[in-house]
Amino acid sequence: MANMSPKKNEMPSQSPDVRRRNFDEVALGYTEEQAVNEAQRCLNCKNKPCVSSCPVHIDIPAFIAKVAKRDFEGAYAIISSSSSLPAVCGRVCPQENQCEGKCVRGIKGEPVAIGRLERFVADWHNTKIGEFSSKPESNGHRVAIVGSGPAGLACAGDLAKKGYDVTIFEALHTPGGVLVYGIPEFRLPKSIVAKEIDGLKNLGVKIETNTVIGRTVSVDELLEDEGFEAVFIGSGAGLPKFMNIPGENLKGVYSANEFLTRVNLMKAYREDSDTPVQKAKKVVVCGGGNVAMDAARCALRLGAEEVSVVYRRSLDELPARKEEVEHAMEEGISFKLLTNPIKILSDENGFVKGIACVKMELGEPDVGGRRRPVVIEGSEFEIECDCVIMAIGTSPNPLIKTTTIGLETQKWGGILTEGENGKTTKEAVYAGGDAVTGAATVILAMGAGKSAAEAIDEYLKNK
Amino acid sequence: MYKITRKKVLNDNVTLMDIYAPMVAKKAEPGQFIILRVDENGERIPLTIADYDRENGTVTIIFQIVGSTTQKLNMKNEGEFICDFAGPLGNPTNTKGKKKVAIVGGGVGCAIAYPVAKKFYENGCEVHSIVGFRNKDIVILEDEFKKSSTKFVLMTDDGSAGKKGLVTDALRELIENGEDYDEVITIGPLMMMKFVCKLTKEYNVKTIVSMNPIMIDGTGMCGGCRLTVGGETKFACVDGPEFDGHLIDFDEVIARSSMYRDFERKKHDETCNLFKMEVK
């Protein structure tokens, strides 16, 4: 009998007053009882709109049915046949725009908490099972993966399961890409990422850190000299964009990438870290995506008294995941919407002392269908702050493009691929994730990595 | 882990190390840099490549002990290991097509200027090296420079070695005497590079500077190393580290370089105290 409660089982979480000053995970995860109870809300409907709106098409009703029957390992087997990083995706996917957004239960009341159930199943698996994956028999073919973010990890995992000899090359000293340098500990504990990576190593995947493809070794050398038969490029979103307003190079202005890297990868929030980060009192974050939310919430946890998010459109257009916006608001971050920065102000020592903004109103819809913000004349005002974080997007890193013969990119710099399978203009080279699409989500990158793994398998089988 | 295969103290504040990193050594070129981390809690710092030995698989770094990280690095001995060593990063010095250049180095910057001078010299270019130090006690790489230069001028602030004066005095004299350089390459303290650029602008001599700003990943991700060149935002890690010195906003670079001065001072003192305790 289905559980007809119109509301999701609430997620046990650290209370906002406590968590705003620590870096521990905010959401604590369902208990078995909560998970089973929530699973019983799924109607197992015929059309399964959730499956078609999942970028990697997890058989959601099937895994939920297993949870309802307390067969958690069975549920894990279903999820992991489609997803490479369930413990990660359960935490960071924008479920409200994907599976949960289409759930029939969401028409009258709240959708089934699919993301929370996915997380529960993955965590259950990770704590209950020790050494699980056996190394598949090698087929002797070598594939190189550039970048160890979600796209690279997914591609590596799928290829390794098929018996390929896979090596991941990572530029930084720790694998995980955006999962370790970008997404903060309180949203995605690094121990979870490490566990996923250990799982890949158990499958036989090798990881070479401190290797910058395009500098230490080029893609052409991987193919010609190093004995790899195919290469997958999942090198990520690239360099931060700035607004090109006066004052962006003052002391106290960070790109979100720099700020988050200092805090997350380099652990600047800990006393024993040698990496500095400004402990600002009043912080303004410009932008409205997940990265902006992460930066704002990190700034708060570093001890800021006041953190504001400045975004030029309204709440409805905020591109961040809904739960992150709610969490940020609960923690006391203020949202200055329909507001656009025009100048960052300097004190006498070259440090930030404030930011001048204008008020906006929403005008006619633009090409993308979103209403275009228009400046309200004479609305200029200042916000006092000692730190500004720019979280307004990225533009592709030119390094691989300029060092790889025959690899073409789009005008804006993203790697050009042929359809869904990630095939690039260069033979034996595939690409996916933010390096192809520009900044997007973990799940889309993971999906691209998986499709490319399929395509690489096809290519090498027919070679 | 990366092994320190040689350590040599060049003066009280400057140390040379060879690091075993064959992948980096294989590709390294003058003008490029590496990023290293001493230990697990360590900061990532960029250091420009001072030399490399492709056969033995080593890369030479020369560093000045200024902060806690360089202090920790300096405590490591030959045969010990550092945690991370990534590179080579940035674009190499472009030596093509130049017949006569002046290399102007200051202090520990000479460590980076030297391989550049050497490469120009090996390519058959006429190389005038002008190097400056505060006094005779901290002069480094004098013999090496002499071997790789057509003309060598040593300047010290107090005249205790070479001539008394600044590198800009020597450069001005050479230009005034009719030396016609295709390019001046200057590497050293920001203030010195700023004034070299000011001078060469007067004489309209193209000048390349090597920038070493605050950096984290060094691969084109964090944007911490940004600077304004000709009114545009550039990233030292992927667009540089060498830039047209006449286009750089030096005052901005100088201001940005002091962002963490207080933090660094505190960490430096902490590391000092720790070291003192260990010695006791």
XYZ file of C-alpha atoms in Angstrom:
743
model
C 0.000 0.000 0.000
C 1.456 3.338 -1.016
C 2.227 6.020 1.542
C -0.095 8.867 0.511
C 1.465 11.602 2.620
C 1.663 14.739 0.427
C 5.014 15.654 1.967
C 8.474 14.182 1.655
C 10.088 12.696 4.714
C 12.106 15.598 6.004
C 15.851 15.377 5.683
C 17.588 15.304 9.055
C 20.011 18.247 8.993
C 22.293 20.230 11.232
C 20.374 23.246 12.489
C 21.164 26.481 10.650
C 22.557 28.191 13.782
C 25.098 25.469 14.293
C 26.071 24.633 10.731
C 26.682 28.223 9.631
C 29.905 28.089 11.629
C 31.208 24.632 10.725
C 32.264 22.784 7.595
C 30.549 19.478 8.456
C 27.913 18.101 6.135
C 24.608 19.958 6.370
C 22.220 17.146 5.444
C 22.674 14.054 7.575
C 20.824 11.499 5.455
C 17.729 9.361 5.983
C 17.554 6.560 8.509
C 16.472 3.139 7.195
C 12.967 3.748 8.532
C 12.691 7.130 6.836
C 14.022 5.720 3.580
C 11.568 2.819 3.552
C 8.705 5.137 4.445
C 9.680 7.573 1.680
C 10.101 4.755 -0.839
C 6.513 3.751 -0.149
C 5.375 7.103 -1.545
C 6.387 6.016 -5.070
C 3.335 4.904 -7.058
C 5.445 2.913 -9.515
C 3.462 4.627 -12.262
C 3.412 3.357 -15.830
C 4.993 6.265 -17.683
C 7.962 6.734 -15.350
C 8.503 10.415 -16.211
C 11.311 10.489 -13.651
C 13.427 8.062 -15.691
C 13.170 10.029 -18.905
C 14.165 13.240 -17.144
C 17.235 11.686 -15.546
C 20.322 12.521 -17.645
C 21.658 8.979 -17.129
C 18.238 7.245 -17.111
C 18.456 5.447 -13.793
C 15.519 3.016 -13.415
C 14.193 5.064 -10.513
C 10.912 3.220 -9.710
C 12.765 -0.092 -9.739
C 15.403 1.012 -7.239
C 12.786 2.651 -5.046
C 10.757 -0.579 -5.032
C 13.846 -2.384 -3.732
C 14.250 0.218 -0.981
C 10.616 -0.272 0.011
C 11.378 -3.997 0.374
C 14.535 -3.207 2.367
C 16.690 -4.741 -0.345
C 19.185 -1.873 -0.242
C 21.968 -3.713 -2.005
C 19.512 -4.619 -4.762
C 18.620 -0.930 -5.030
C 22.321 -0.060 -5.274
C 22.831 -2.562 -8.074
C 20.073 -0.878 -10.115
C 21.420 2.650 -9.565
C 25.023 1.733 -10.193
C 24.192 0.056 -13.492
C 23.381 3.573 -14.810
C 25.270 5.973 -12.553
C 28.962 5.956 -11.716
C 28.805 8.268 -8.719
C 25.522 7.705 -6.850
C 26.719 9.043 -3.473
C 27.805 12.225 -5.241
C 24.751 12.686 -7.462
C 22.328 11.996 -4.605
C 23.851 15.054 -2.988
C 24.497 17.506 -5.813
C 22.016 16.805 -8.652
C 19.386 19.506 -9.266
C 16.620 16.938 -8.744
C 13.870 19.560 -8.861
C 14.628 20.155 -12.552
C 15.144 16.483 -13.348
C 13.607 13.331 -11.838
C 11.675 14.979 -9.028
C 10.496 17.769 -11.298
C 8.483 15.262 -13.326
C 7.304 12.996 -10.485
C 3.540 12.360 -10.564
C 3.356 12.794 -6.791
C 4.563 16.343 -7.314
C 1.316 17.355 -9.012
C -0.582 17.299 -5.728
C 1.993 17.777 -3.005
C 5.706 17.086 -2.960
C 7.429 14.657 -5.312
C 9.070 11.490 -4.000
C 12.455 12.426 -2.497
C 14.382 10.574 -5.190
C 17.677 12.357 -4.539
C 17.570 11.614 -0.830
C 16.792 7.967 -1.535
C 19.642 7.716 -4.009
C 21.973 9.155 -1.411
C 20.649 6.784 1.247
C 21.224 3.745 -0.952
C 24.735 4.812 -1.962
C 25.751 5.623 1.613
C 24.270 2.351 2.856
C 26.300 0.482 0.268
C 29.484 2.387 1.078
C 29.277 1.716 4.812
C 28.146 -1.895 4.599
C 30.396 -3.202 1.918
C 34.169 -3.285 2.112
C 36.095 -4.647 -0.834
C 33.375 -5.268 -3.355
C 34.451 -4.686 -6.889
C 36.572 -7.340 -8.473
C 38.992 -6.289 -11.160
C 37.559 -7.177 -14.578
C 39.757 -9.152 -16.937
C 41.915 -6.790 -18.979
C 41.385 -6.589 -22.735
C 44.834 -5.041 -23.138
C 43.655 -1.773 -24.717
C 44.889 1.425 -23.104
C 42.755 4.565 -22.774
C 43.880 7.909 -21.311
C 41.473 10.199 -19.472
C 42.313 13.885 -19.094
C 40.920 15.255 -15.842
C 39.523 13.453 -12.807
C 36.279 15.389 -12.385
C 32.834 13.817 -12.809
C 33.148 13.362 -16.592
C 36.558 11.699 -16.376
C 35.658 9.497 -13.410
C 32.454 8.276 -15.090
C 34.229 7.558 -18.368
C 37.083 5.784 -16.573
C 34.719 3.660 -14.501
C 32.678 2.443 -17.448
C 35.748 1.671 -19.546
C 37.439 -0.162 -16.685
C 34.341 -2.298 -16.176
C 34.597 -3.290 -19.839
C 38.184 -4.410 -19.280
C 40.121 -1.401 -20.614
C 43.430 -0.410 -19.086
C 42.604 3.147 -18.020
C 44.908 5.918 -16.774
C 43.521 9.231 -15.523
C 45.790 12.289 -15.722
C 45.054 15.012 -13.184
C 46.741 18.434 -13.105
C 46.197 19.031 -9.385
C 47.695 17.043 -6.511
C 44.388 15.394 -5.556
C 41.930 13.658 -7.888
C 38.254 14.637 -8.056
C 38.248 17.880 -10.044
C 35.369 20.172 -9.124
C 34.183 17.600 -6.586
C 37.232 18.417 -4.455
C 38.256 21.961 -5.346
C 34.807 23.411 -5.985
C 31.979 21.785 -4.065
C 32.487 22.379 -0.341
C 32.881 19.740 2.340
C 29.548 20.649 3.973
C 27.694 19.770 0.788
C 29.829 16.879 -0.422
C 32.257 15.401 2.104
C 35.637 14.712 0.525
C 35.681 11.257 2.130
C 32.785 10.353 -0.189
C 34.685 11.490 -3.256
C 37.743 9.573 -2.030
C 35.618 6.446 -1.650
C 34.307 6.728 -5.207
C 37.870 7.134 -6.435
C 39.048 4.139 -4.403
C 36.272 2.168 -6.085
C 37.777 3.059 -9.468
C 41.244 2.089 -8.312
C 39.843 -1.293 -7.245
C 38.678 -1.664 -10.831
C 42.282 -1.188 -11.914
C 42.122 2.486 -12.939
C 45.480 4.256 -12.521
C 45.577 7.930 -11.510
C 48.557 10.174 -12.289
C 48.316 13.437 -10.354
C 50.488 16.529 -10.983
C 50.289 15.883 -14.713
C 49.137 18.798 -16.817
C 48.012 17.581 -20.214
C 49.127 20.112 -22.805
C 52.271 20.851 -20.795
C 53.743 17.796 -19.074
C 52.481 15.593 -21.913
C 50.353 16.514 -24.924
C 47.319 14.623 -26.209
C 49.281 13.794 -29.375
C 52.103 12.311 -27.309
C 49.644 10.195 -25.317
C 48.485 8.673 -28.603
C 51.798 8.466 -30.429
C 54.452 7.868 -27.777
C 52.723 6.680 -24.634
C 50.777 3.848 -26.196
C 47.208 4.988 -25.586
C 44.695 4.044 -28.258
C 42.077 6.619 -27.322
C 41.884 9.753 -25.194
C 38.919 11.254 -23.377
C 39.160 14.955 -22.507
C 37.181 16.001 -19.454
C 39.285 18.957 -18.454
C 36.480 21.078 -17.021
C 35.138 24.581 -17.317
C 38.341 26.601 -17.343
C 39.177 30.157 -16.378
C 36.925 32.395 -14.320
C 35.080 35.261 -15.976
C 35.054 38.720 -14.522
C 32.526 41.508 -15.052
C 35.035 44.026 -16.404
C 33.954 46.647 -13.918
C 36.419 48.989 -12.164
C 38.091 47.616 -9.041
C 38.053 43.911 -9.869
C 41.763 43.569 -9.201
C 41.675 45.192 -5.766
C 42.882 43.200 -2.799
C 39.921 41.285 -1.446
C 38.362 40.450 -4.824
C 38.326 36.743 -5.621
C 36.993 34.646 -8.425
C 34.751 31.971 -6.929
C 37.173 29.376 -8.308
C 40.080 30.864 -6.391
C 38.106 31.356 -3.196
C 36.640 27.836 -3.283
C 39.980 26.250 -4.211
C 41.665 27.924 -1.257
C 38.921 26.798 1.102
C 38.089 23.321 -0.234
C 41.154 21.900 -1.943
C 43.749 23.700 0.154
C 41.681 23.535 3.392
C 42.393 27.165 4.226
C 39.627 27.044 6.837
C 41.803 24.817 9.004
C 44.475 26.238 11.280
C 47.067 23.714 10.113
C 46.799 24.707 6.452
C 49.594 26.849 5.001
C 47.256 28.371 2.412
C 45.868 31.777 3.306
C 42.367 33.028 2.680
C 40.929 36.351 3.722
C 38.747 36.132 6.837
C 36.401 38.886 5.758
C 33.721 40.530 7.891
C 31.320 41.544 5.155
C 31.267 39.577 1.937
C 29.418 40.209 -1.314
C 29.087 37.341 -3.798
C 28.137 38.290 -7.357
C 26.161 35.626 -9.242
C 23.257 33.279 -8.654
C 24.412 29.770 -9.495
C 25.460 26.860 -7.295
C 29.006 28.186 -7.286
C 27.775 31.499 -5.882
C 25.832 29.680 -3.153
C 28.877 27.566 -2.280
C 31.114 30.634 -2.087
C 28.621 32.560 0.061
C 28.152 29.680 2.486
C 31.928 29.095 2.739
C 32.461 32.791 3.503
C 29.899 32.545 6.291
C 31.610 29.488 7.735
C 34.953 31.287 7.697
C 33.407 33.702 10.169
C 31.880 36.521 8.122
C 29.294 38.609 9.984
C 27.353 39.434 6.871
C 27.196 37.676 3.518
C 25.103 38.945 0.615
C 24.411 37.392 -2.746
C 23.971 40.011 -5.444
C 22.046 38.783 -8.485
C 20.693 40.822 -11.350
C 17.461 38.919 -11.902
C 14.751 37.823 -9.434
C 14.427 34.807 -7.160
C 12.558 32.826 -9.827
C 15.505 33.019 -12.206
C 18.195 32.035 -9.677
C 19.933 29.157 -11.455
C 21.166 27.500 -8.241
C 19.746 24.240 -6.970
C 16.657 24.999 -4.888
C 17.864 23.255 -1.759
C 21.101 25.285 -1.789
C 19.196 28.566 -1.977
C 16.932 27.462 0.879
C 19.888 26.353 2.966
C 21.704 29.617 2.281
C 18.653 31.637 3.326
C 18.194 29.572 6.506
C 21.813 30.222 7.385
C 21.210 33.961 7.209
C 22.714 34.858 3.843
C 20.930 37.879 2.436
C 19.830 37.962 -1.184
C 20.027 41.284 -2.945
C 18.024 40.466 -6.048
C 17.479 42.598 -9.145
C 20.792 44.210 -8.291
C 23.838 44.575 -10.503
C 27.362 45.600 -9.449
C 28.922 48.482 -11.382
C 32.093 49.282 -9.439
C 34.175 47.899 -6.588
C 35.391 50.581 -4.197
C 38.874 50.801 -2.691
C 40.146 51.970 0.681
C 43.389 53.934 0.974
C 45.453 50.699 1.056
C 44.022 49.096 -2.055
C 41.658 46.764 -0.183
C 37.959 46.479 -0.985
C 35.722 48.731 1.093
C 32.446 48.433 -0.757
C 30.630 47.754 -3.978
C 28.459 50.143 -5.945
C 25.354 48.592 -7.514
C 22.294 49.583 -9.487
C 18.765 48.278 -9.141
C 17.288 46.343 -12.040
C 13.813 45.515 -13.286
C 12.796 42.670 -15.563
C 12.029 43.696 -19.129
C 11.177 41.725 -22.267
C 12.229 38.059 -22.530
C 15.600 37.499 -24.240
C 16.427 34.787 -26.808
C 16.654 32.192 -24.046
C 13.161 33.115 -22.843
C 14.354 34.631 -19.581
C 13.248 38.199 -18.942
C 16.108 40.557 -19.514
C 17.095 42.720 -16.539
C 17.105 46.453 -17.286
C 18.837 49.139 -15.198
C 16.582 51.490 -13.235
C 17.988 54.962 -13.850
C 19.300 56.790 -10.795
C 19.084 53.738 -8.549
C 22.783 53.537 -7.696
C 23.656 52.568 -4.125
C 26.605 51.149 -2.191
C 27.026 48.021 -0.084
C 29.807 48.120 2.493
C 32.045 45.056 2.322
C 35.690 43.986 2.631
C 35.544 41.068 0.215
C 33.914 40.509 -3.175
C 33.635 37.094 -4.818
C 32.870 36.921 -8.529
C 30.831 33.823 -9.388
C 29.614 34.699 -12.850
C 30.878 31.750 -14.862
C 33.941 30.522 -16.692
C 35.472 30.469 -20.150
C 37.362 27.467 -21.582
C 41.033 26.899 -20.809
C 42.963 27.243 -24.093
C 45.777 24.876 -23.061
C 44.590 21.603 -24.623
C 43.193 23.224 -27.734
C 46.425 25.054 -28.502
C 48.603 21.991 -27.926
C 46.551 19.340 -29.741
C 46.852 19.079 -33.492
C 43.485 18.869 -35.257
C 41.264 19.429 -32.226
C 38.662 22.015 -33.146
C 36.663 24.167 -30.778
C 33.543 26.263 -31.001
C 33.926 30.022 -31.353
C 33.563 30.504 -27.594
C 36.249 27.869 -26.952
C 34.297 24.734 -26.022
C 35.607 21.550 -27.667
C 33.593 20.664 -30.764
C 31.983 17.220 -30.615
C 29.847 15.215 -32.962
C 26.459 14.613 -31.336
C 26.026 12.840 -28.028
C 28.969 10.453 -28.125
C 31.683 13.031 -27.537
C 33.645 12.279 -30.716
C 35.873 15.265 -31.504
C 37.344 16.399 -34.819
C 40.480 14.419 -34.012
C 40.612 10.677 -34.526
C 40.642 8.631 -31.301
C 39.938 11.699 -29.180
C 36.651 12.129 -27.308
C 35.518 14.875 -24.967
C 32.712 15.642 -22.555
C 31.558 17.665 -19.578
C 32.154 21.365 -19.051
C 35.084 21.364 -21.524
C 32.445 20.762 -24.234
C 29.283 22.395 -22.895
C 30.628 25.214 -20.743
C 29.808 25.239 -17.038
C 26.955 22.804 -16.311
C 26.160 20.168 -13.700
C 27.940 17.150 -12.240
C 25.299 14.762 -13.592
C 25.499 16.126 -17.144
C 29.278 15.759 -17.089
C 28.920 12.248 -15.733
C 26.393 11.415 -18.432
C 28.775 12.735 -21.093
C 31.596 10.631 -19.660
C 29.421 7.539 -19.833
C 28.308 8.171 -23.437
C 31.901 8.728 -24.454
C 32.912 5.449 -22.791
C 30.336 3.670 -24.988
C 31.644 5.425 -28.080
C 35.292 4.698 -27.244
C 34.417 1.034 -26.721
C 32.679 0.925 -30.124
C 35.593 2.703 -31.777
C 38.273 0.435 -30.343
C 36.286 -2.741 -31.024
C 35.957 -1.802 -34.689
C 39.463 -0.482 -35.135
C 56.713 12.093 -3.958
C 59.612 13.881 -5.596
C 63.197 13.411 -4.441
C 65.624 16.250 -3.750
C 68.776 14.994 -5.455
C 70.951 18.025 -4.702
C 70.829 20.948 -2.309
C 73.228 23.844 -2.440
C 73.105 26.971 -0.310
C 73.843 29.929 -2.593
C 73.710 32.516 0.162
C 72.003 33.001 3.527
C 68.639 33.497 1.911
C 68.849 31.668 -1.382
C 68.975 27.912 -1.927
C 69.294 25.741 -5.013
C 67.696 22.315 -5.316
C 67.570 19.670 -8.009
C 64.324 17.745 -7.948
C 63.929 14.373 -9.610
C 60.932 14.833 -11.928
C 61.778 13.236 -15.293
C 58.443 14.097 -16.940
C 58.934 17.772 -16.115
C 62.647 17.743 -17.024
C 61.832 16.234 -20.402
C 59.681 19.215 -21.391
C 61.115 22.115 -19.391
C 62.213 25.228 -21.277
C 63.625 28.540 -20.032
C 60.887 30.919 -18.956
C 58.543 28.212 -17.681
C 57.685 27.476 -14.066
C 56.619 24.640 -11.805
C 54.188 24.426 -8.892
C 55.240 22.567 -5.784
C 53.867 21.573 -2.419
C 56.280 20.646 0.365
C 53.960 18.495 2.485
C 50.332 17.465 2.933
C 49.258 20.725 4.580
C 51.461 22.731 2.263
C 50.588 25.640 0.067
C 50.993 25.366 -3.707
C 53.679 27.826 -4.777
C 54.992 28.632 -8.251
C 58.752 28.738 -8.851
C 60.363 29.519 -12.160
C 62.611 26.810 -13.590
C 66.298 27.705 -13.118
C 67.739 24.787 -15.111
C 66.987 21.222 -16.126
C 68.855 18.049 -16.968
C 66.846 15.891 -19.331
C 69.281 12.975 -19.090
C 69.238 12.738 -15.322
C 65.579 13.709 -15.128
C 66.100 16.623 -12.760
C 64.772 20.165 -12.629
C 66.671 22.902 -10.802
C 64.846 25.427 -8.667
C 66.415 28.363 -6.890
C 64.368 30.046 -4.227
C 64.616 32.852 -1.752
C 63.451 32.102 1.783
C 60.673 34.636 2.180
C 57.676 32.889 3.709
C 56.681 29.813 5.599
C 56.587 27.548 2.527
C 60.060 28.435 1.268
C 61.284 28.095 4.838
C 59.838 24.584 5.097
C 61.314 23.728 1.718
C 64.700 24.973 2.866
C 64.552 22.645 5.891
C 64.459 19.644 3.555
C 67.766 17.984 2.815
C 69.322 16.159 -0.072
C 67.741 12.705 -0.372
C 64.465 13.799 1.192
C 61.192 14.193 -0.668
C 58.608 16.853 -1.365
C 54.956 16.032 -1.844
C 54.113 17.527 -5.237
C 55.929 18.963 -8.226
C 53.906 19.803 -11.363
C 54.984 21.345 -14.638
C 56.421 22.683 -16.771
C 53.797 25.448 -16.761
C 53.412 28.657 -18.715
C 54.893 29.548 -22.076
C 58.649 29.283 -22.753
C 60.744 32.336 -23.586
C 60.611 33.102 -27.281
C 64.225 33.327 -28.421
C 63.550 33.135 -32.146
C 64.797 35.784 -34.532
C 66.666 37.911 -31.994
C 70.238 38.976 -32.722
C 71.063 41.082 -29.703
C 69.390 41.185 -26.307
C 69.984 42.589 -22.850
C 69.098 40.360 -19.914
C 68.494 42.355 -16.758
C 68.274 40.321 -13.556
C 67.868 41.393 -9.974
C 68.500 39.363 -6.811
C 67.034 35.872 -6.875
C 65.436 36.787 -10.227
C 68.885 36.142 -11.696
C 68.228 32.449 -11.113
C 65.471 32.653 -13.700
C 67.267 35.110 -15.935
C 70.249 32.780 -16.236
C 68.628 29.939 -18.261
C 67.067 32.571 -20.498
C 70.481 34.155 -21.117
C 71.951 30.719 -21.737
C 69.330 29.806 -24.318
C 69.752 33.071 -26.234
C 73.526 32.631 -26.125
C 73.329 29.029 -27.382
C 71.134 30.222 -30.238
C 73.949 32.498 -31.365
C 72.452 35.693 -30.076
C 74.600 38.494 -28.658
C 73.742 38.584 -24.941
C 74.480 41.465 -22.587
C 73.735 40.388 -19.020
C 73.251 43.010 -16.352
C 72.742 41.605 -12.888
C 72.155 43.493 -9.677
C 72.387 42.610 -5.984
C 72.340 44.507 -2.707
C 75.937 43.567 -1.860
C 78.759 41.113 -2.637
C 77.556 38.515 -0.099
C 74.424 37.673 -2.010
C 75.794 37.572 -5.542
C 74.744 34.313 -7.248
C 75.544 32.602 -10.573
C 78.291 35.064 -11.531
C 80.435 32.453 -13.308
C 77.442 30.897 -15.045
C 76.349 34.266 -16.419
C 79.866 35.085 -17.597
C 79.975 31.855 -19.583
C 76.669 32.615 -21.316
C 77.063 36.305 -22.060
C 78.918 38.401 -24.601
C 79.063 41.190 -22.072
C 78.540 40.879 -18.318
C 77.886 43.756 -15.936
C 77.614 43.211 -12.179
C 76.015 45.949 -10.109
C 75.678 46.190 -6.334
C 73.835 48.791 -4.302
C 76.877 49.445 -2.121
C 79.612 48.868 -4.680
C 81.055 45.903 -2.713
C 81.198 43.894 -5.964
C 81.174 45.046 -9.556
C 80.035 48.617 -10.052
C 78.079 50.663 -7.548
C 74.573 51.487 -8.677
C 71.344 50.063 -9.992
C 70.819 47.812 -13.010
C 68.927 50.653 -14.643
C 72.065 52.829 -14.442
C 74.047 50.168 -16.299
C 71.331 49.605 -18.888
C 70.972 53.329 -19.547
C 74.707 53.659 -20.048
C 74.814 50.798 -22.547
C 71.870 52.157 -24.533
C 73.317 55.682 -24.420
C 76.582 54.248 -25.732
C 74.761 53.065 -28.799
C 73.944 49.452 -27.968
C 70.905 48.631 -30.042
C 68.902 45.752 -28.513
C 66.180 43.808 -30.276
C 64.741 43.137 -26.868
C 65.377 43.627 -23.168
C 64.329 40.767 -20.895
C 64.032 41.630 -17.240
C 63.412 39.347 -14.284
C 63.591 40.394 -10.660
C 61.755 42.357 -7.990
C 58.589 44.078 -9.238
C 59.945 47.522 -8.464
C 63.100 46.849 -10.467
C 61.141 45.530 -13.450
C 58.857 48.543 -13.311
C 61.806 50.921 -13.540
C 63.573 48.913 -16.247
C 60.356 49.182 -18.291
C 60.118 52.901 -17.629
C 63.664 53.331 -18.908
C 63.303 51.185 -22.015
C 60.071 52.947 -22.876
C 62.029 56.197 -23.094
C 64.299 54.580 -25.669
C 61.517 52.596 -27.280
C 63.174 49.204 -26.775
C 60.787 46.244 -26.582
C 60.892 44.744 -23.091
C 59.731 41.367 -21.820
C 59.116 40.791 -18.129
C 58.588 37.515 -16.286
C 55.763 37.701 -13.746
C 55.444 35.565 -10.642
C 52.129 36.576 -9.045
C 50.121 34.775 -6.372
C 48.899 31.535 -7.908
C 47.137 28.390 -6.741
C 46.522 25.804 -9.425
C 48.786 27.309 -12.101
C 46.876 25.557 -14.870
C 44.169 28.059 -15.783
C 41.445 27.419 -13.253
C 41.570 29.760 -10.259
C 42.235 33.180 -11.773
C 44.333 34.293 -8.792
C 47.277 35.220 -11.014
C 45.356 37.753 -13.082
C 46.929 41.036 -14.058
C 46.092 43.880 -16.396
C 48.079 43.945 -19.628
C 47.219 46.647 -22.138
C 43.906 47.213 -20.366
C 42.890 43.549 -20.595
C 42.741 40.899 -17.877
C 45.394 38.230 -18.480
C 46.339 35.153 -16.498
C 50.054 34.687 -15.790
C 49.694 30.893 -15.710
C 48.295 30.359 -19.208
C 48.884 33.681 -21.004
C 52.327 34.245 -19.439
C 54.391 34.238 -17.360
C 56.207 36.563 -19.796
C 54.473 39.728 -20.973
C 55.244 42.948 -22.800
C 56.549 45.049 -19.909
C 55.366 48.308 -21.438
C 51.737 47.156 -21.256
C 51.659 45.880 -17.666
C 49.917 47.796 -14.904
C 52.791 47.426 -12.417
C 51.181 49.430 -9.638
C 48.256 47.037 -9.610
C 50.549 43.992 -9.618
C 52.601 45.457 -6.760
C 49.444 46.146 -4.741
C 48.040 42.653 -5.336
C 51.293 40.983 -4.310
C 50.836 42.276 -0.747
C 47.369 40.720 -0.296
C 48.503 38.150 2.278
C 51.417 40.023 3.862
C 50.036 39.790 7.410
C 49.116 36.123 7.080
C 52.529 35.308 5.654
C 54.335 37.143 8.415
C 52.369 35.221 11.043
C 52.958 31.831 9.363
C 56.614 32.651 8.855
C 57.068 33.407 12.563
C 55.196 30.228 13.493
C 57.417 28.119 11.263
C 60.495 29.901 12.645
C 59.467 29.122 16.207
C 58.730 25.528 15.319
C 62.137 25.220 13.733
C 63.821 26.759 16.758
C 62.049 24.283 19.027
C 63.185 21.379 16.862
C 66.752 22.615 16.966
C 66.601 22.821 20.778
